[in-house]
JSON list of C-alpha atoms and ligand atoms in Angstrom, two decimals:
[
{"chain": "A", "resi": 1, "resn": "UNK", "atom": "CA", "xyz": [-54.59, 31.35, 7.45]},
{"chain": "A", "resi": 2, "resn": "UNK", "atom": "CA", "xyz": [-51.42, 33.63, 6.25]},
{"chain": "A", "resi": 3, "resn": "UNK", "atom": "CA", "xyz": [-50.70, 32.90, 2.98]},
{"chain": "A", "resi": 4, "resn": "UNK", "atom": "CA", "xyz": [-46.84, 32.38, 3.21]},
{"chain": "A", "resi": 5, "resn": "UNK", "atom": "CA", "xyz": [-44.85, 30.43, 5.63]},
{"chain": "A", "resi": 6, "resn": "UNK", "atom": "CA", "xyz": [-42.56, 32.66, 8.23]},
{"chain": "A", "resi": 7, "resn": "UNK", "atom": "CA", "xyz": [-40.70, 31.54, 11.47]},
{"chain": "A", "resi": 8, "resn": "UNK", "atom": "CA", "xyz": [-41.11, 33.78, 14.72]},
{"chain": "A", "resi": 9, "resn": "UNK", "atom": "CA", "xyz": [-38.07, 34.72, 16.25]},
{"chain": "A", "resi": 10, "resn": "UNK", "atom": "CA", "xyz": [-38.31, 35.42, 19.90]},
{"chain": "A", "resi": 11, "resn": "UNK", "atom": "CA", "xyz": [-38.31, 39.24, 20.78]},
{"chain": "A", "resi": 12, "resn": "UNK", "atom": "CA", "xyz": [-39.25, 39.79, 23.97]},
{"chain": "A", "resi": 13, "resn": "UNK", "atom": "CA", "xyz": [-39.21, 36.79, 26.97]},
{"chain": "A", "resi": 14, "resn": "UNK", "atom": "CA", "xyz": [-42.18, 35.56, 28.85]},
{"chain": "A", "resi": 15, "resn": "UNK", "atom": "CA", "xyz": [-40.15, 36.90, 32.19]},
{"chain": "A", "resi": 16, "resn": "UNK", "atom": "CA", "xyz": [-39.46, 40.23, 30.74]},
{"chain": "A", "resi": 17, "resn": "UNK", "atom": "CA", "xyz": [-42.71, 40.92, 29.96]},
{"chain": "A", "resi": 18, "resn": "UNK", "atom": "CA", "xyz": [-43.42, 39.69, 33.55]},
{"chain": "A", "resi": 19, "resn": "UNK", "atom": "CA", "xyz": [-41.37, 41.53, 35.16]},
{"chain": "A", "resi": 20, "resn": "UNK", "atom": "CA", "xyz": [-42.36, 44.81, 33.15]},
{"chain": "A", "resi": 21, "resn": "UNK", "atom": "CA", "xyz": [-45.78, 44.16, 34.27]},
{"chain": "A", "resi": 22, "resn": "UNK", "atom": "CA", "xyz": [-44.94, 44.07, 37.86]},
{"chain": "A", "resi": 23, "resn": "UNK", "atom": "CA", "xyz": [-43.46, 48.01, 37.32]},
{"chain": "A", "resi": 24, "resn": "UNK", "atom": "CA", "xyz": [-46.04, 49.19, 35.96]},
{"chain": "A", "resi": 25, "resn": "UNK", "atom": "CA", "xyz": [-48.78, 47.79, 38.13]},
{"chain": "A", "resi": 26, "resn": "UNK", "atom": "CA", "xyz": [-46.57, 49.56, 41.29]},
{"chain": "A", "resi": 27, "resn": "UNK", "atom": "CA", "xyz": [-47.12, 53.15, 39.31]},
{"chain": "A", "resi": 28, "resn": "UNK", "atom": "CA", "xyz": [-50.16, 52.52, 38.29]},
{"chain": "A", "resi": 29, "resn": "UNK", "atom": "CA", "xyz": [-51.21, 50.96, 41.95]},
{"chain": "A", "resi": 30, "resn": "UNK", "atom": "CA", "xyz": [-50.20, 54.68, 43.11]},
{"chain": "A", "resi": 31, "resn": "UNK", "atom": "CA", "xyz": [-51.51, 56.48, 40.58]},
{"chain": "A", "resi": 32, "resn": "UNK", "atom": "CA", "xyz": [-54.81, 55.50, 41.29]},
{"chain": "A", "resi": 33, "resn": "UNK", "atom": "CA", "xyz": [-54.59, 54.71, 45.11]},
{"chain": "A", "resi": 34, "resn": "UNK", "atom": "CA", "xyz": [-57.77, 55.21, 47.49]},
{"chain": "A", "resi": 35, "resn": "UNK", "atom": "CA", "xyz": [-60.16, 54.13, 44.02]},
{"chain": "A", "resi": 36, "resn": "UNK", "atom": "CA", "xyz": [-63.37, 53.08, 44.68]},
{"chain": "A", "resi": 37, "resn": "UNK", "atom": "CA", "xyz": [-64.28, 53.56, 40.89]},
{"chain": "A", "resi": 38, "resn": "UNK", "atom": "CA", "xyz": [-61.58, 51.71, 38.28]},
{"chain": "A", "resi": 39, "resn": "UNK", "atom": "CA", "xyz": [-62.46, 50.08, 35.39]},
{"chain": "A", "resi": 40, "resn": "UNK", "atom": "CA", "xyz": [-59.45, 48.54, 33.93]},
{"chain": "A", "resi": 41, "resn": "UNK", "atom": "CA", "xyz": [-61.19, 48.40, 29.96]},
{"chain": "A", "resi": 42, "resn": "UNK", "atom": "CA", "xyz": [-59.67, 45.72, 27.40]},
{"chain": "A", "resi": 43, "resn": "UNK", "atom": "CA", "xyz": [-59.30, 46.12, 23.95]},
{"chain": "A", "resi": 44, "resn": "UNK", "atom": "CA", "xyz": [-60.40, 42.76, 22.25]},
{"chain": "A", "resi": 45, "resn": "UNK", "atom": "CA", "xyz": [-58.94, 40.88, 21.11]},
{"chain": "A", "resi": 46, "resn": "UNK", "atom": "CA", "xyz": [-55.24, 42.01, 21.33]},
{"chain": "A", "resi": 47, "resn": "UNK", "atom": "CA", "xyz": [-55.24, 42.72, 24.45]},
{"chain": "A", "resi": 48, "resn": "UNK", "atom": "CA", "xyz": [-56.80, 39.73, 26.67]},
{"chain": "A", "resi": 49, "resn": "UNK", "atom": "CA", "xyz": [-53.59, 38.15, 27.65]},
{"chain": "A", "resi": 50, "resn": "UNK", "atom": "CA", "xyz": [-52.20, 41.78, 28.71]},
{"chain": "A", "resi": 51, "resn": "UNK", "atom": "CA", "xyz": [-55.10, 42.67, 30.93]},
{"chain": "A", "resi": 52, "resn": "UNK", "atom": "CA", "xyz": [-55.32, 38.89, 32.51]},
{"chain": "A", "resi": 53, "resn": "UNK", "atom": "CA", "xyz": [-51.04, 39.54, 33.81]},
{"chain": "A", "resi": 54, "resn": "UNK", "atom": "CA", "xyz": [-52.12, 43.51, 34.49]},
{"chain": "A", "resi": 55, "resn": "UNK", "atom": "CA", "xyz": [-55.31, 43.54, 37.21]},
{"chain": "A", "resi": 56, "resn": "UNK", "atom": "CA", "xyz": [-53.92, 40.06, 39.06]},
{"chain": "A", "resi": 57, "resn": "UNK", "atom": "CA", "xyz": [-50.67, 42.21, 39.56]},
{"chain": "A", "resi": 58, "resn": "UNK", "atom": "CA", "xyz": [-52.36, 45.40, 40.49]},
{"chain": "A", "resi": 59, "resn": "UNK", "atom": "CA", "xyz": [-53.24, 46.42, 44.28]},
{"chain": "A", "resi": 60, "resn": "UNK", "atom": "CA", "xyz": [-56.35, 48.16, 44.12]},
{"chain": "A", "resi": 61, "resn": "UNK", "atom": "CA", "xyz": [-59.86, 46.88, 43.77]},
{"chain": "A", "resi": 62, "resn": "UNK", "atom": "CA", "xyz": [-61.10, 46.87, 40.23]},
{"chain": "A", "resi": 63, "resn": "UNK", "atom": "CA", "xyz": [-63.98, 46.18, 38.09]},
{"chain": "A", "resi": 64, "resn": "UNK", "atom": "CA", "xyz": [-62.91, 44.59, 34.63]},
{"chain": "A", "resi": 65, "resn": "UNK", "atom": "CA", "xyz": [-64.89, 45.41, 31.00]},
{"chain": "A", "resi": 66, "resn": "UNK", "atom": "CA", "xyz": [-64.69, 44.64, 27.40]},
{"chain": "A", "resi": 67, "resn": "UNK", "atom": "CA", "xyz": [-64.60, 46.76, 24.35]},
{"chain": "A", "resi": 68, "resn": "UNK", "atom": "CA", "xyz": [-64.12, 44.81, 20.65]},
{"chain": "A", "resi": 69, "resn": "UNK", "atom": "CA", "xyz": [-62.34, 47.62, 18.32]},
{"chain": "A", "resi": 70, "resn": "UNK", "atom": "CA", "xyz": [-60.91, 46.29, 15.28]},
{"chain": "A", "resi": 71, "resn": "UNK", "atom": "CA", "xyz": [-59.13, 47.82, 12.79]},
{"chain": "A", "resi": 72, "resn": "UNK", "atom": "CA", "xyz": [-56.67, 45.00, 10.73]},
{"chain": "A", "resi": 73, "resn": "UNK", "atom": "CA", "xyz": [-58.84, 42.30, 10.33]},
{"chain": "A", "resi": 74, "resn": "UNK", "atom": "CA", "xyz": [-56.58, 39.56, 8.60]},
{"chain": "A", "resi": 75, "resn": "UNK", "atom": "CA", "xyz": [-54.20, 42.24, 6.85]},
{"chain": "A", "resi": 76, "resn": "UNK", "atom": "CA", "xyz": [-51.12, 43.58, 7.80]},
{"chain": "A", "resi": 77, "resn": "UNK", "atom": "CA", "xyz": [-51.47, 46.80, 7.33]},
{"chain": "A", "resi": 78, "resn": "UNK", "atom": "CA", "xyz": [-54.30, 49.17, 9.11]},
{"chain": "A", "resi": 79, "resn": "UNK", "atom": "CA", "xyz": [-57.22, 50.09, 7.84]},
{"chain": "A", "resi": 80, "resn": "UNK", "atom": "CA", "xyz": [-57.25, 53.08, 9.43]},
{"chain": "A", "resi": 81, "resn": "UNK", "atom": "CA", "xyz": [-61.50, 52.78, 9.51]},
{"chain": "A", "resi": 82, "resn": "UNK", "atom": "CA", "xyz": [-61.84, 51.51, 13.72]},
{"chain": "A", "resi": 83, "resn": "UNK", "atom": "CA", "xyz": [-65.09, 49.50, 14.23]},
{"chain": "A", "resi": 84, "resn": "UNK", "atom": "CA", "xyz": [-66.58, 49.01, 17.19]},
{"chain": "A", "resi": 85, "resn": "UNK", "atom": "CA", "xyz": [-67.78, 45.58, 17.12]},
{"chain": "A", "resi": 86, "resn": "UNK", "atom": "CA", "xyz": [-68.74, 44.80, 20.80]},
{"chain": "A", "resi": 87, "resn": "UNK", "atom": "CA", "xyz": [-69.38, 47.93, 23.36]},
{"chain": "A", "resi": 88, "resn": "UNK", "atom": "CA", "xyz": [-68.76, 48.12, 27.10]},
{"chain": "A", "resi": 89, "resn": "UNK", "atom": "CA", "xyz": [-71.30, 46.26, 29.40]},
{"chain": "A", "resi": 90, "resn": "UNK", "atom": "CA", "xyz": [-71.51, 48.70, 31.62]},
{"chain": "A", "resi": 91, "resn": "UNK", "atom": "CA", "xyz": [-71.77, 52.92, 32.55]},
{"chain": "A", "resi": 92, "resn": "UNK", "atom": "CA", "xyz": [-68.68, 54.92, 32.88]},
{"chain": "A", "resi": 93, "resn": "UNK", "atom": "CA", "xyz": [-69.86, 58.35, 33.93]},
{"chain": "A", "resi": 94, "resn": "UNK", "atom": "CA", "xyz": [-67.67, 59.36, 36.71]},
{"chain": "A", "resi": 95, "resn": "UNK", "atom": "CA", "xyz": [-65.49, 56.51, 36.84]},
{"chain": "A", "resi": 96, "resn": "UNK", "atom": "CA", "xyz": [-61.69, 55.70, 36.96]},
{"chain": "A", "resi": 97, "resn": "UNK", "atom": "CA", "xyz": [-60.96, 54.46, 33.80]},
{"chain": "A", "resi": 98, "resn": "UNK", "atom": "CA", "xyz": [-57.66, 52.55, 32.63]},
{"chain": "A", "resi": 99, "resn": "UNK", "atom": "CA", "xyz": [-57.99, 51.03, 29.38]},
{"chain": "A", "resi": 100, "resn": "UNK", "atom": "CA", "xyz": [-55.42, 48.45, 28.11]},
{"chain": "A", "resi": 101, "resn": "UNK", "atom": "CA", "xyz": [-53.94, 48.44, 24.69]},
{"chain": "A", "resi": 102, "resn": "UNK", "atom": "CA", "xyz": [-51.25, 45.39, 23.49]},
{"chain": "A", "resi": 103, "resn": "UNK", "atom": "CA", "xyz": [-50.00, 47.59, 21.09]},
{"chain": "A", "resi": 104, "resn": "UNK", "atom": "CA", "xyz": [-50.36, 50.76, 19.64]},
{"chain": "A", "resi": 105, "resn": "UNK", "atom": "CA", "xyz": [-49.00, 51.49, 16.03]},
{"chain": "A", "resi": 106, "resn": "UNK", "atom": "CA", "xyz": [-50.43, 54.08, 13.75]},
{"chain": "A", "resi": 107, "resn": "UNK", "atom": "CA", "xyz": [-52.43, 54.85, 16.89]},
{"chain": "A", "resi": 108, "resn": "UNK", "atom": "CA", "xyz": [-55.67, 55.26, 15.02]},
{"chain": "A", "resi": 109, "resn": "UNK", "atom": "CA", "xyz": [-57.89, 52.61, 17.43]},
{"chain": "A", "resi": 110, "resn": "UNK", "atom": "CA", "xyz": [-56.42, 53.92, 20.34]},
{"chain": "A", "resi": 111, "resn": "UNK", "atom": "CA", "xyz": [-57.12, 57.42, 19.31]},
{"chain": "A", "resi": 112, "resn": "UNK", "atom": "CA", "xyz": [-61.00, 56.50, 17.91]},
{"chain": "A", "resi": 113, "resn": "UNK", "atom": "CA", "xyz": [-61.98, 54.60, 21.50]},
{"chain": "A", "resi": 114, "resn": "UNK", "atom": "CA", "xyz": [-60.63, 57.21, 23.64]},
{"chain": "A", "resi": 115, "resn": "UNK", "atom": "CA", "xyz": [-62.73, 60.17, 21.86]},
{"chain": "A", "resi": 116, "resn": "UNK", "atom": "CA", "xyz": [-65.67, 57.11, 22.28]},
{"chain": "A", "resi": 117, "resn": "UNK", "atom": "CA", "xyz": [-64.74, 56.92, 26.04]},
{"chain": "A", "resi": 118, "resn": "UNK", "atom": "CA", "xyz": [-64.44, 60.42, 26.51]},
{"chain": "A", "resi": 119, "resn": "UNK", "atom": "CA", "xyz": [-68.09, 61.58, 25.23]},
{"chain": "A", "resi": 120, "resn": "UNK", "atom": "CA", "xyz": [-69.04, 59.52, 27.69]},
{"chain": "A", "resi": 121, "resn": "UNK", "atom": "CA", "xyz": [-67.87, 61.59, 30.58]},
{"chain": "A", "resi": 122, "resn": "UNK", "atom": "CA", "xyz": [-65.73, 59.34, 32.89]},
{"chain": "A", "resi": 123, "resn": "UNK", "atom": "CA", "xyz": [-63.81, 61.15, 35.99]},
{"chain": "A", "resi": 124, "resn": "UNK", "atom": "CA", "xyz": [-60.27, 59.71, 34.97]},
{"chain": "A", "resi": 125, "resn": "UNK", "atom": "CA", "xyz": [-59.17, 58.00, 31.69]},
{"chain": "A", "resi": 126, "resn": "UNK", "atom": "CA", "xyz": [-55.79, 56.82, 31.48]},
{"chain": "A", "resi": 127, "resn": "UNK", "atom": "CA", "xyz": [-54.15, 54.33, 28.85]},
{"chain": "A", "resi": 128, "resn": "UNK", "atom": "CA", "xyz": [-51.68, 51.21, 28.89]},
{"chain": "A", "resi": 129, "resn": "UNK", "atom": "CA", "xyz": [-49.74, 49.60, 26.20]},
{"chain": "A", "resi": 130, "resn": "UNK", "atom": "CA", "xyz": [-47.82, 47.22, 26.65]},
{"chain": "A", "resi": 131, "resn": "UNK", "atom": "CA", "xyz": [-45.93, 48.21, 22.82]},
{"chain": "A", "resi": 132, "resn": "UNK", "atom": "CA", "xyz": [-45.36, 51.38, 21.56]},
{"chain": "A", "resi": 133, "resn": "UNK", "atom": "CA", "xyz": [-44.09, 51.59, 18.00]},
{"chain": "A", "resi": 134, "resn": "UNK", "atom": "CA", "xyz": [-43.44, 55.27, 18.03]},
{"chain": "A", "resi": 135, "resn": "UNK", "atom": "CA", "xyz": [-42.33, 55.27, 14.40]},
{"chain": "A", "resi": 136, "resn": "UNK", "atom": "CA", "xyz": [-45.65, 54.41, 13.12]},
{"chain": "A", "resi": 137, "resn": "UNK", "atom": "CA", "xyz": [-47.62, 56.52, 14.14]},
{"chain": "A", "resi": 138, "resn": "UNK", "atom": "CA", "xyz": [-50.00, 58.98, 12.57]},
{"chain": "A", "resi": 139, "resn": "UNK", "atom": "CA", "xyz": [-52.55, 59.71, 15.13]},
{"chain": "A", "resi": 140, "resn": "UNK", "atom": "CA", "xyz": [-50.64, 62.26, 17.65]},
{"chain": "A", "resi": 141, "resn": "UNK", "atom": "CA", "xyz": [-51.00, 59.92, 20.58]},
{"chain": "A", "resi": 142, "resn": "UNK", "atom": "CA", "xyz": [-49.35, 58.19, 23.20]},
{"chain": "A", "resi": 143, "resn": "UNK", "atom": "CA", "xyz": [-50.47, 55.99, 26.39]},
{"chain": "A", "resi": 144, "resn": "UNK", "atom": "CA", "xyz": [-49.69, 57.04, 29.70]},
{"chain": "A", "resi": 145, "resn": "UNK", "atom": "CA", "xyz": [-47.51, 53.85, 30.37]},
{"chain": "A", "resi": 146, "resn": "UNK", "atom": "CA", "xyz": [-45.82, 51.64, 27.97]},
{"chain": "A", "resi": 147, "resn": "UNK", "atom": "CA", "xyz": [-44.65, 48.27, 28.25]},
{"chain": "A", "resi": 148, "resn": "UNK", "atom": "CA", "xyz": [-41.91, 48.34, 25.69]},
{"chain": "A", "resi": 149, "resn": "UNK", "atom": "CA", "xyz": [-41.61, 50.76, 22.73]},
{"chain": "A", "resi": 150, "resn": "UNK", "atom": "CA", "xyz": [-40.42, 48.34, 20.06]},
{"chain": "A", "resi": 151, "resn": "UNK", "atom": "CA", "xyz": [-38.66, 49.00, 16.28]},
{"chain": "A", "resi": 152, "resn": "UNK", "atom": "CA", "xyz": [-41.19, 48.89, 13.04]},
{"chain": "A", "resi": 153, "resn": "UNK", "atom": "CA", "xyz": [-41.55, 44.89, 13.28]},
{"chain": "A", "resi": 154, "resn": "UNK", "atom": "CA", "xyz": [-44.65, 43.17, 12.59]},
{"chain": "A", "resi": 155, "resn": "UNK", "atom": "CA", "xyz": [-45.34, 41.06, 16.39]},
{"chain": "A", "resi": 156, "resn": "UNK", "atom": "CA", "xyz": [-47.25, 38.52, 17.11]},
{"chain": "A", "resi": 157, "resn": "UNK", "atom": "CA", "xyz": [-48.00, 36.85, 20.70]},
{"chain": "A", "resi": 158, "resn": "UNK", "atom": "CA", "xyz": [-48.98, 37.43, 24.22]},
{"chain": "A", "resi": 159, "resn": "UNK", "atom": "CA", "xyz": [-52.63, 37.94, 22.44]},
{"chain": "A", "resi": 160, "resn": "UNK", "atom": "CA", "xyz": [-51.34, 39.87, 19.58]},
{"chain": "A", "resi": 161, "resn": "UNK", "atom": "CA", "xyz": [-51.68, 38.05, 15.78]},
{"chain": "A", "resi": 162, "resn": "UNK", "atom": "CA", "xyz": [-51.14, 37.59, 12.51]},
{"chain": "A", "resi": 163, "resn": "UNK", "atom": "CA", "xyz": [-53.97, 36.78, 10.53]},
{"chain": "A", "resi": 164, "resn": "UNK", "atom": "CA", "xyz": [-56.21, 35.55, 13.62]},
{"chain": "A", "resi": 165, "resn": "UNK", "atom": "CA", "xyz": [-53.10, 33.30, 14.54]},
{"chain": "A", "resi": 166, "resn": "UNK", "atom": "CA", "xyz": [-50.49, 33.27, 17.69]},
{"chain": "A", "resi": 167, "resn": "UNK", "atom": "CA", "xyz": [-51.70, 34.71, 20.08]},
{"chain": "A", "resi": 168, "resn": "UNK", "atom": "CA", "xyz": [-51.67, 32.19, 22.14]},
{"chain": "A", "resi": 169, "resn": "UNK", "atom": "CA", "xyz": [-47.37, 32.54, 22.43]},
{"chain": "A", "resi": 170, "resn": "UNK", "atom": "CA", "xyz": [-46.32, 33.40, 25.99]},
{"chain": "A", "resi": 171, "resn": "UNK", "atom": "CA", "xyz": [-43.48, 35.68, 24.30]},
{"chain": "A", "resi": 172, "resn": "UNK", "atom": "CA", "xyz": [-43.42, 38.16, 22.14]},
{"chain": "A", "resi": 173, "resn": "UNK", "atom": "CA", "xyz": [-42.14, 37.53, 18.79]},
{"chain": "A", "resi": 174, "resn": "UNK", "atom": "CA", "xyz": [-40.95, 38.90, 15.31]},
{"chain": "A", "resi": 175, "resn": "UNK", "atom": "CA", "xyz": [-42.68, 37.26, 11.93]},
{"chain": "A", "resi": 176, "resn": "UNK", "atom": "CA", "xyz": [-39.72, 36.33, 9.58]},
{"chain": "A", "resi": 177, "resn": "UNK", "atom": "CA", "xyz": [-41.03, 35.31, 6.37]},
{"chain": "A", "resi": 178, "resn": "UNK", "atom": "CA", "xyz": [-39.24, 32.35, 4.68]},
{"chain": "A", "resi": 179, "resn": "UNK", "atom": "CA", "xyz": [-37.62, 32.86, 0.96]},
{"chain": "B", "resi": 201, "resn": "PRP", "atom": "C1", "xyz": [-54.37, 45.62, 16.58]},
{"chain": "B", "resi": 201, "resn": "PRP", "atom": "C2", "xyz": [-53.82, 45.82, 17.97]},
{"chain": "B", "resi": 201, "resn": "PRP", "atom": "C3", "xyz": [-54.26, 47.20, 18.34]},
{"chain": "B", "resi": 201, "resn": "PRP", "atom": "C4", "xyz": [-54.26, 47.92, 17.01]},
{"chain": "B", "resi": 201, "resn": "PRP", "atom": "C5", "xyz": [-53.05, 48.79, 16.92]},
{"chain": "B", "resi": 201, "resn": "PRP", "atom": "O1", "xyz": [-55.73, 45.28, 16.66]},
{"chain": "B", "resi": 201, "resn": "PRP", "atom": "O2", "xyz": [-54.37, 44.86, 18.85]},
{"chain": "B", "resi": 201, "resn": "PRP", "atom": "O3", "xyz": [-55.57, 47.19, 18.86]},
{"chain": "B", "resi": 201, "resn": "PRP", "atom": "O4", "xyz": [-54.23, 46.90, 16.00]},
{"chain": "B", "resi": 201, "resn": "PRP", "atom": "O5", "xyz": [-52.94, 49.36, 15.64]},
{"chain": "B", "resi": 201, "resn": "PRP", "atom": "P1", "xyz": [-53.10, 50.91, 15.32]},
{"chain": "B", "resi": 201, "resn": "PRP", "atom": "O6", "xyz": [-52.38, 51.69, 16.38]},
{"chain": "B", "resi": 201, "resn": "PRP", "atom": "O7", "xyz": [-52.42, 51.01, 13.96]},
{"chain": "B", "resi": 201, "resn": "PRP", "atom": "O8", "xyz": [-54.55, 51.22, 15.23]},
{"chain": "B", "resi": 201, "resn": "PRP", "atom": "P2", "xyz": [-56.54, 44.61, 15.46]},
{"chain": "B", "resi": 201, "resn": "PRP", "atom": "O9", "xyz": [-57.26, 45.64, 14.68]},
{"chain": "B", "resi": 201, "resn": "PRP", "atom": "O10", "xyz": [-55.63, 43.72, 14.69]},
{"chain": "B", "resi": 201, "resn": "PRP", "atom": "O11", "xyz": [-57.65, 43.75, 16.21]},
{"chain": "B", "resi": 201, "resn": "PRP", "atom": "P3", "xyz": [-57.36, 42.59, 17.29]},
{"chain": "B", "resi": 201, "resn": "PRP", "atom": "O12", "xyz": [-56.96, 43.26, 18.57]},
{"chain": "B", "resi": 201, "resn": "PRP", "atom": "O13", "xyz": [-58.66, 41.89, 17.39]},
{"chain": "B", "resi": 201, "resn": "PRP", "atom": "O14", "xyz": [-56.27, 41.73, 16.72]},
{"chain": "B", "resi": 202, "resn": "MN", "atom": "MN1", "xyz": [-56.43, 45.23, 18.90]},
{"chain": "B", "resi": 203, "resn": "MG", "atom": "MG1", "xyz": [-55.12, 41.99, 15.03]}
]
């Protein structure tokens, strides 16, 4: 439980994000057209609302793992130490690899799974996010699409929480903490 009450102000609409979504899946749809291979790879937990919107909207056939990285726990601030606390079922040597971030901020668990995905030897590896905060960050890093790159405020919803909570919000929001 978060220790002080806030309010969450509404930052970015269910349709927005929707209609994002349906962009990117058109590039990306391109990008990798004529696949055989993909595995779209979500980041747990952040990310399981993204990647539920992202391979119903895309138009290629696609295989769908899991890979548990955490790096907050119940803090706001990161770690910066990424544990791997649930690996990918399956093999990715030689395969087309997209994985799926909700957010990246100091970029240090994006940065840690995709030298993890990388020794591993897979023919393409490219990266989502649906937010960038670009003035966070401290691993040199960026995904190959973004959703929305967003000012330094702490979001929760559309999977992404605070403290284990809200992620179950169909919008993104802002935490506002009450006086
Ligand atoms: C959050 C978020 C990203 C990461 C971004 O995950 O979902 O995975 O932090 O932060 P960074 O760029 O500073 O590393 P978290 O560690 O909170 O785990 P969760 O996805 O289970 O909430
Ligand atoms: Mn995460
Ligand atoms: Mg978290």
């Amino acid at each position: 439980m978060p220790e002080r009450p806030y309010v969450i102000d509404q930052m970015i609409s269910a349709k927005s994000i929707a209609a994002r979504i349906e962009e990117l899946c058109d590039e990306i749809s391109k990008e990798f057209e004529g696949t055989d291979k993909l595995i779209v790879v979500g980041l747990l937990r952040g990310s399981f609302v993204f990647i539920a919107d992202l391979v119903r909207e895309l138009d290629l056939p696609v295989e769908v793992d899991f890979l548990e990285a955490s790096s907050y726990g119940n803090s706001m601030e990161s770690s910066r130490e990424v544990r791997i606390l649930k690996d990918l079922r399956g093999e990715i040597e030689g395969r087309d690899l997209l994985v799926v971030e909700d957010i990246v901020d100091t970029g240090h668990t994006l940065t840690h799974v995709m030298h993890l995905l990388e020794s591993r030897n897979p023919a393409r590896l490219k990266t989502i996010a649906l937010l960038d905060k670009p003035s966070r960050r401290e691993a040199d890093i960026k995904a190959d699409w973004i959703g929305f790159s967003i000012p330094d405020e702490f979001v929760v919803g559309y999977g992404i929480d605070f403290a284990q909570r809200n992620r179950n919000l169909p919008f993104i929001g802002k935490v506002r903490f009450e006086e």
